[in-house]
Short mmCIF file of C-alpha atoms in Angstrom, two decimals:
data_model
loop_
_atom_site.label_atom_id
_atom_site.label_comp_id
_atom_site.label_asym_id
_atom_site.label_seq_id
_atom_site.Cartn_x
_atom_site.Cartn_y
_atom_site.Cartn_z
CA UNK A 20 -22.16 3.32 8.32
CA UNK A 21 -22.32 -0.22 9.66
CA UNK A 22 -19.10 -2.20 9.46
CA UNK A 23 -19.25 -5.07 6.93
CA UNK A 24 -20.01 -8.47 8.44
CA UNK A 25 -17.68 -11.42 8.28
CA UNK A 26 -18.27 -14.65 6.41
CA UNK A 27 -18.72 -18.12 7.85
CA UNK A 28 -14.99 -18.79 8.25
CA UNK A 29 -13.99 -18.46 11.89
CA UNK A 30 -10.46 -17.25 11.16
CA UNK A 31 -9.97 -13.52 11.54
CA UNK A 32 -9.03 -11.39 8.54
CA UNK A 33 -5.54 -9.90 8.45
CA UNK A 34 -4.58 -7.22 5.93
CA UNK A 35 -0.84 -6.66 5.46
CA UNK A 36 0.23 -3.52 3.60
CA UNK A 37 3.75 -4.03 2.27
CA UNK A 38 5.87 -0.93 1.75
CA UNK A 39 8.00 -0.37 -1.33
CA UNK A 40 11.06 -1.66 0.54
CA UNK A 41 9.49 -5.12 0.48
CA UNK A 42 10.73 -5.32 -3.10
CA UNK A 43 13.58 -2.82 -3.40
CA UNK A 44 15.85 -2.00 -0.47
CA UNK A 45 17.78 1.23 -0.05
CA UNK A 46 20.94 1.24 -2.14
CA UNK A 47 19.71 -1.45 -4.53
CA UNK A 48 19.28 -1.06 -8.28
CA UNK A 49 15.97 -2.90 -8.25
CA UNK A 50 16.71 -5.86 -10.51
CA UNK A 51 14.11 -8.60 -10.78
CA UNK A 52 16.45 -10.90 -8.88
CA UNK A 53 16.73 -8.41 -6.01
CA UNK A 54 12.97 -7.95 -5.84
CA UNK A 55 12.26 -11.69 -5.73
CA UNK A 56 14.90 -12.13 -3.03
CA UNK A 57 13.51 -9.29 -0.93
CA UNK A 58 9.98 -10.68 -1.08
CA UNK A 59 11.01 -13.93 0.59
CA UNK A 60 11.21 -12.51 4.11
CA UNK A 61 7.76 -10.86 4.36
CA UNK A 62 6.00 -13.60 2.41
CA UNK A 63 7.56 -16.37 4.49
CA UNK A 64 5.94 -14.74 7.52
CA UNK A 65 2.63 -14.23 5.73
CA UNK A 66 2.60 -17.87 4.61
CA UNK A 67 2.94 -18.96 8.24
CA UNK A 68 0.27 -16.51 9.38
CA UNK A 69 -2.15 -18.00 6.85
CA UNK A 70 -2.57 -20.96 9.20
CA UNK A 71 -4.29 -18.59 11.64
CA UNK A 72 -5.75 -15.82 9.46
CA UNK A 73 -7.51 -15.15 6.22
CA UNK A 74 -5.13 -12.77 4.48
CA UNK A 75 -5.16 -9.83 2.10
CA UNK A 76 -1.90 -8.31 0.84
CA UNK A 77 -1.54 -4.79 -0.51
CA UNK A 78 1.72 -3.26 -1.72
CA UNK A 79 3.50 -0.17 -2.95
CA UNK A 80 4.69 0.38 -6.52
CA UNK A 81 6.62 3.67 -6.50
CA UNK A 82 9.93 2.43 -7.92
CA UNK A 83 8.21 0.24 -10.52
CA UNK A 84 5.98 3.03 -11.83
CA UNK A 85 8.98 5.37 -11.78
CA UNK A 86 10.91 2.94 -13.97
CA UNK A 87 8.05 2.73 -16.46
CA UNK A 88 7.82 6.52 -16.61
CA UNK A 89 11.57 6.71 -17.18
CA UNK A 90 11.32 4.18 -20.00
CA UNK A 91 8.62 6.31 -21.62
CA UNK A 92 10.78 9.42 -21.38
CA UNK A 93 13.65 7.56 -23.07
CA UNK A 94 11.67 6.26 -26.04
CA UNK A 95 9.51 8.04 -28.60
CA UNK A 96 9.02 5.00 -30.83
CA UNK A 97 5.81 3.88 -29.09
CA UNK A 98 2.82 5.85 -27.75
CA UNK A 99 3.10 6.94 -24.11
CA UNK A 100 0.65 5.47 -21.64
CA UNK A 101 -1.37 7.37 -19.02
CA UNK A 102 -0.55 6.93 -15.36
CA UNK A 103 -3.54 4.71 -14.53
CA UNK A 104 -2.40 2.19 -17.17
CA UNK A 105 1.09 2.12 -15.65
CA UNK A 106 -0.42 1.48 -12.21
CA UNK A 107 -2.43 -1.39 -13.69
CA UNK A 108 0.73 -2.81 -15.27
CA UNK A 109 2.58 -2.77 -11.95
CA UNK A 110 -0.36 -4.38 -10.17
CA UNK A 111 -0.03 -7.33 -12.52
CA UNK A 112 3.78 -7.34 -12.39
CA UNK A 113 4.09 -7.25 -8.60
CA UNK A 114 1.07 -9.51 -8.12
CA UNK A 115 2.83 -12.16 -10.19
CA UNK A 116 6.01 -11.78 -8.14
CA UNK A 117 4.11 -12.08 -4.86
CA UNK A 118 2.15 -15.12 -6.07
CA UNK A 119 5.30 -16.88 -7.31
CA UNK A 120 7.13 -16.23 -4.04
CA UNK A 121 4.13 -17.30 -1.95
CA UNK A 122 3.90 -20.52 -3.93
CA UNK A 123 7.53 -21.32 -3.13
CA UNK A 124 7.06 -20.52 0.56
CA UNK A 125 3.97 -22.72 0.81
CA UNK A 126 5.91 -25.59 -0.76
CA UNK A 127 8.63 -25.09 1.85
CA UNK A 128 5.98 -25.38 4.58
CA UNK A 129 4.23 -28.31 2.94
CA UNK A 130 1.05 -26.25 2.52
CA UNK A 131 1.04 -25.86 -1.25
CA UNK A 132 -1.86 -28.28 -1.75
CA UNK A 133 -4.09 -26.30 0.65
CA UNK A 134 -3.49 -22.67 -0.26
CA UNK A 135 -4.92 -20.60 -3.09
CA UNK A 136 -4.13 -17.01 -3.98
CA UNK A 137 -5.19 -14.49 -6.59
CA UNK A 138 -4.24 -10.97 -7.70
CA UNK A 139 -7.19 -8.63 -8.23
CA UNK A 140 -6.66 -5.50 -10.33
CA UNK A 141 -8.24 -2.84 -8.16
CA UNK A 142 -10.01 0.38 -9.06
CA UNK A 143 -10.22 3.00 -6.31
CA UNK A 144 -12.89 5.64 -6.66
CA UNK A 145 -11.86 9.25 -5.98
CA UNK A 146 -13.71 12.55 -6.17
CA UNK A 147 -12.73 14.60 -9.21
CA UNK A 148 -13.48 17.71 -7.10
CA UNK A 149 -11.08 16.64 -4.33
CA UNK A 150 -8.93 19.64 -3.35
CA UNK A 151 -5.85 17.55 -4.08
CA UNK A 152 -6.44 18.11 -7.81
CA UNK A 153 -6.11 21.86 -7.23
CA UNK A 154 -2.81 21.37 -5.39
CA UNK A 155 -0.86 18.40 -6.84
CA UNK A 156 1.71 17.27 -4.29
CA UNK A 157 2.99 13.79 -5.20
CA UNK A 158 6.32 13.70 -7.13
CA UNK A 159 6.61 10.73 -9.48
CA UNK A 160 8.92 9.48 -12.20
CA UNK A 161 12.40 10.59 -13.24
CA UNK A 162 14.18 13.82 -12.33
CA UNK A 163 14.86 16.58 -14.87
CA UNK A 164 16.97 19.70 -15.02
CA UNK A 165 15.21 23.05 -14.71
CA UNK A 166 15.62 23.65 -18.45
CA UNK A 167 14.14 20.26 -19.36
CA UNK A 168 11.28 20.65 -16.89
CA UNK A 169 10.25 23.96 -18.49
CA UNK A 170 9.52 22.12 -21.75
CA UNK A 171 7.44 19.31 -20.26
CA UNK A 172 3.66 19.16 -20.90
CA UNK A 173 2.82 18.55 -17.24
CA UNK A 174 3.50 20.34 -13.91
CA UNK A 175 6.74 19.67 -12.05
CA UNK A 176 8.10 20.36 -8.59
CA UNK A 177 11.66 20.90 -7.41
CA UNK A 178 12.94 18.02 -5.25
CA UNK A 179 16.31 16.98 -3.85
CA UNK A 180 16.81 14.85 -6.98
CA UNK A 181 15.83 17.60 -9.42
CA UNK A 182 12.54 18.61 -11.04
CA UNK A 183 9.94 15.84 -11.09
CA UNK A 184 6.43 15.45 -12.41
CA UNK A 185 3.83 16.15 -9.74
CA UNK A 186 0.31 14.71 -9.58
CA UNK A 187 -2.65 14.85 -7.22
CA UNK A 188 -3.00 12.44 -4.30
CA UNK A 189 -6.75 12.42 -3.54
CA UNK A 190 -8.49 10.59 -0.72
CA UNK A 191 -9.86 7.13 -1.59
CA UNK A 192 -13.66 6.94 -1.42
CA UNK A 193 -14.19 3.22 -1.97
CA UNK A 194 -12.51 0.15 -3.42
CA UNK A 195 -14.63 -0.79 -6.42
CA UNK A 196 -13.90 -4.56 -6.22
CA UNK A 197 -14.49 -4.84 -2.46
CA UNK A 198 -17.34 -7.35 -2.83
CA UNK A 199 -15.33 -9.62 -5.11
CA UNK A 200 -12.34 -9.43 -2.77
CA UNK A 201 -14.52 -10.29 0.24
CA UNK A 202 -16.04 -13.24 -1.62
CA UNK A 203 -12.57 -14.58 -2.44
CA UNK A 204 -11.47 -14.21 1.20
CA UNK A 205 -14.52 -16.17 2.32
CA UNK A 206 -13.46 -18.90 -0.14
CA UNK A 207 -10.08 -18.95 1.69
CA UNK A 208 -8.09 -17.29 -1.09
CA UNK A 209 -5.16 -15.08 -0.15
CA UNK A 210 -5.91 -11.93 -2.14
CA UNK A 211 -3.35 -9.45 -3.49
CA UNK A 212 -5.02 -6.14 -4.27
CA UNK A 213 -4.85 -2.32 -4.18
CA UNK A 214 -1.30 -2.38 -5.56
CA UNK A 215 0.24 1.09 -5.47
CA UNK A 216 -2.91 2.46 -3.85
CA UNK A 217 -5.09 1.15 -6.67
CA UNK A 218 -6.01 2.46 -10.11
CA UNK A 219 -7.57 5.90 -9.53
CA UNK A 220 -10.93 6.34 -11.25
CA UNK A 221 -13.80 8.82 -11.21
CA UNK A 222 -17.45 8.08 -11.91
CA UNK A 223 -19.07 9.60 -14.98
CA UNK A 224 -22.75 8.67 -15.05
CA UNK A 225 -22.57 4.86 -14.74
CA UNK A 226 -19.06 4.42 -16.08
CA UNK A 227 -15.63 4.63 -14.48
CA UNK A 228 -12.87 6.66 -16.05
CA UNK A 229 -9.18 6.67 -15.15
CA UNK A 230 -7.57 9.88 -13.96
CA UNK A 231 -3.98 11.04 -13.47
CA UNK A 232 -3.41 10.71 -9.75
CA UNK A 233 -1.60 8.61 -7.16
CA UNK A 234 -3.56 7.30 -4.18
CA UNK A 235 -1.61 6.75 -1.00
CA UNK A 236 -1.16 3.00 -0.60
CA UNK A 237 -1.71 2.97 3.17
CA UNK A 238 -4.90 5.06 3.02
CA UNK A 239 -6.30 2.83 0.27
CA UNK A 240 -5.33 -0.23 2.33
CA UNK A 241 -7.16 1.14 5.37
CA UNK A 242 -10.24 1.75 3.24
CA UNK A 243 -10.13 -1.82 1.90
CA UNK A 244 -9.52 -3.23 5.40
CA UNK A 245 -12.65 -1.46 6.65
CA UNK A 246 -14.79 -2.44 3.67
CA UNK A 247 -13.98 -6.16 3.89
CA UNK A 248 -14.35 -6.25 7.68
CA UNK A 249 -10.70 -6.96 8.48
CA UNK A 250 -9.81 -7.52 12.12
CA UNK A 251 -6.09 -6.75 12.04
CA UNK A 252 -4.30 -4.17 9.88
CA UNK A 253 -0.51 -4.30 9.67
CA UNK A 254 1.53 -1.67 7.83
CA UNK A 255 5.03 -3.04 7.16
CA UNK A 256 7.75 -0.53 6.36
CA UNK A 257 11.52 0.03 6.65
CA UNK A 258 11.62 1.16 10.29
CA UNK A 259 10.68 -0.67 13.48
CA UNK A 260 7.64 1.48 14.18
CA UNK A 261 6.50 5.03 14.89
CA UNK A 262 9.12 7.30 16.43
CA UNK A 263 9.14 10.72 18.04
CA UNK A 264 12.03 12.98 16.97
CA UNK A 265 12.84 10.52 14.19
CA UNK A 266 16.45 10.75 13.00
CA UNK A 267 17.45 13.05 15.88
CA UNK A 268 19.62 12.30 18.92
CA UNK A 269 16.55 11.98 21.15
CA UNK A 270 14.73 9.63 18.76
CA UNK A 271 12.28 7.37 20.60
CA UNK A 272 10.25 4.54 19.10
CA UNK A 273 6.82 3.93 20.60
CA UNK A 274 5.33 0.52 21.43
CA UNK A 275 1.81 1.97 21.70
CA UNK A 276 0.28 5.21 20.47
CA UNK A 277 -3.17 6.45 21.45
CA UNK A 278 -5.26 8.16 18.79
CA UNK A 279 -5.48 11.45 20.73
CA UNK A 280 -1.70 11.57 21.06
CA UNK A 281 -1.33 10.58 17.40
CA UNK A 282 -3.47 13.53 16.29
CA UNK A 283 -1.42 15.81 18.54
CA UNK A 284 1.87 14.63 17.05
CA UNK A 285 0.51 14.84 13.49
CA UNK A 286 -0.49 18.45 14.11
CA UNK A 287 2.99 19.23 15.45
CA UNK A 288 4.59 17.76 12.33
CA UNK A 289 6.22 14.79 14.07
CA UNK A 290 5.03 12.46 11.30
CA UNK A 291 5.83 13.95 7.86
CA UNK A 292 3.31 13.70 5.03
CA UNK A 293 5.81 11.93 2.80
CA UNK A 294 6.67 9.12 5.20
CA UNK A 295 5.04 8.18 8.52
CA UNK A 296 2.10 10.61 8.39
CA UNK A 297 -0.16 8.63 6.01
CA UNK A 298 0.62 5.39 7.86
CA UNK A 299 -0.52 6.85 11.18
CA UNK A 300 -3.60 8.37 9.52
CA UNK A 301 -4.45 5.04 7.88
CA UNK A 302 -4.18 3.18 11.19
CA UNK A 303 -6.43 5.76 12.86
CA UNK A 304 -9.05 5.52 10.12
CA UNK A 305 -9.12 1.74 10.40
CA UNK A 306 -9.61 1.75 14.18
CA UNK A 307 -12.24 4.48 14.07
CA UNK A 308 -14.08 2.40 11.48
CA UNK A 309 -14.32 -0.49 13.91
CA UNK A 310 -11.11 -2.45 13.29
CA UNK A 311 -9.70 -4.37 16.25
CA UNK A 312 -5.96 -3.82 15.88
CA UNK A 313 -3.64 -1.63 13.78
CA UNK A 314 0.14 -2.02 13.95
CA UNK A 315 3.01 -0.27 12.14
CA UNK A 316 6.18 -2.35 12.05
CA UNK A 317 9.25 -3.31 10.05
CA UNK A 318 9.19 -5.81 7.20
CA UNK A 319 11.27 -8.15 9.37
CA UNK A 320 8.79 -8.12 12.26
CA UNK A 321 5.40 -8.84 10.66
CA UNK A 322 4.76 -12.03 12.63
CA UNK A 323 6.00 -10.53 15.89
CA UNK A 324 3.83 -7.45 15.34
CA UNK A 325 0.73 -9.59 14.78
CA UNK A 326 1.58 -11.39 18.02
CA UNK A 327 1.90 -8.07 19.88
CA UNK A 328 5.66 -8.31 20.36
CA UNK A 329 6.97 -5.69 17.90
CA UNK A 330 6.09 -2.48 16.12
CA UNK A 331 3.85 0.37 17.25
CA UNK A 332 0.25 -0.51 18.04
CA UNK A 333 -2.31 2.27 17.62
CA UNK A 334 -5.00 2.20 20.31
CA UNK A 335 -8.34 3.91 20.81
CA UNK A 336 -7.69 6.40 23.60
#
């Protein structure tokens, strides 16, 4: 498949995938005030980078969807909503928060008259026959006791917090709104999209239909980055980069990581599926699709990572 071509704008395209900690830090309750405050740091950097790049922002939504699921469990007075509707709700919620914060940062820089941004609710097509649907693996929502879990109408899995609902996490096939997103980028909009990995849908004849699943945010971001012809892909998280022996006495963060070595470490289990694994896989997929640069870094170091001074850069080798 040929990589999508760029528009007439000479600025390169940068896609920044913000982790959940961009809104809610460890130990926080997750109030609206906390989330707005936490967004200032990454978006201040993104606002400055917009002078040099056309930008797309993607983001996680785990805590926000979890809160909505908890609210549903606590109230029987209104009908419960399916998971894809909750993902759509959080795309709008977090998109608004990002837009509001960006607006403030642009005013601080004196760029508010020049910048435009827009949140795009994003469908992500998945295969209903994906093996992930046979083996649901993604815990979501509140925790229950074993007795409560036995009475629930959906499958659960035992976690450190208790029994939690478990859903499939299929591979993204394509971002349905990729053409609209690319058109907005070429019009110099900053686009916020693929929130929470996107709204998972399957194709039935000519129509899309939502399905209970959670798409990994970083894998969906890599797919979007490829489909819009992004040059640089930055995954911002709560650690400084990719580490070997993470959390152990011999922990060692890497400044560069070749794809062959990355595959080797993935196979050995160095990068767990629930944390760094999908980020490394997403970076690999982007580079193998023709992307120029892929970097995994901390929220604090987005600008430095783009400039090659921080984070772990994946390289074709």
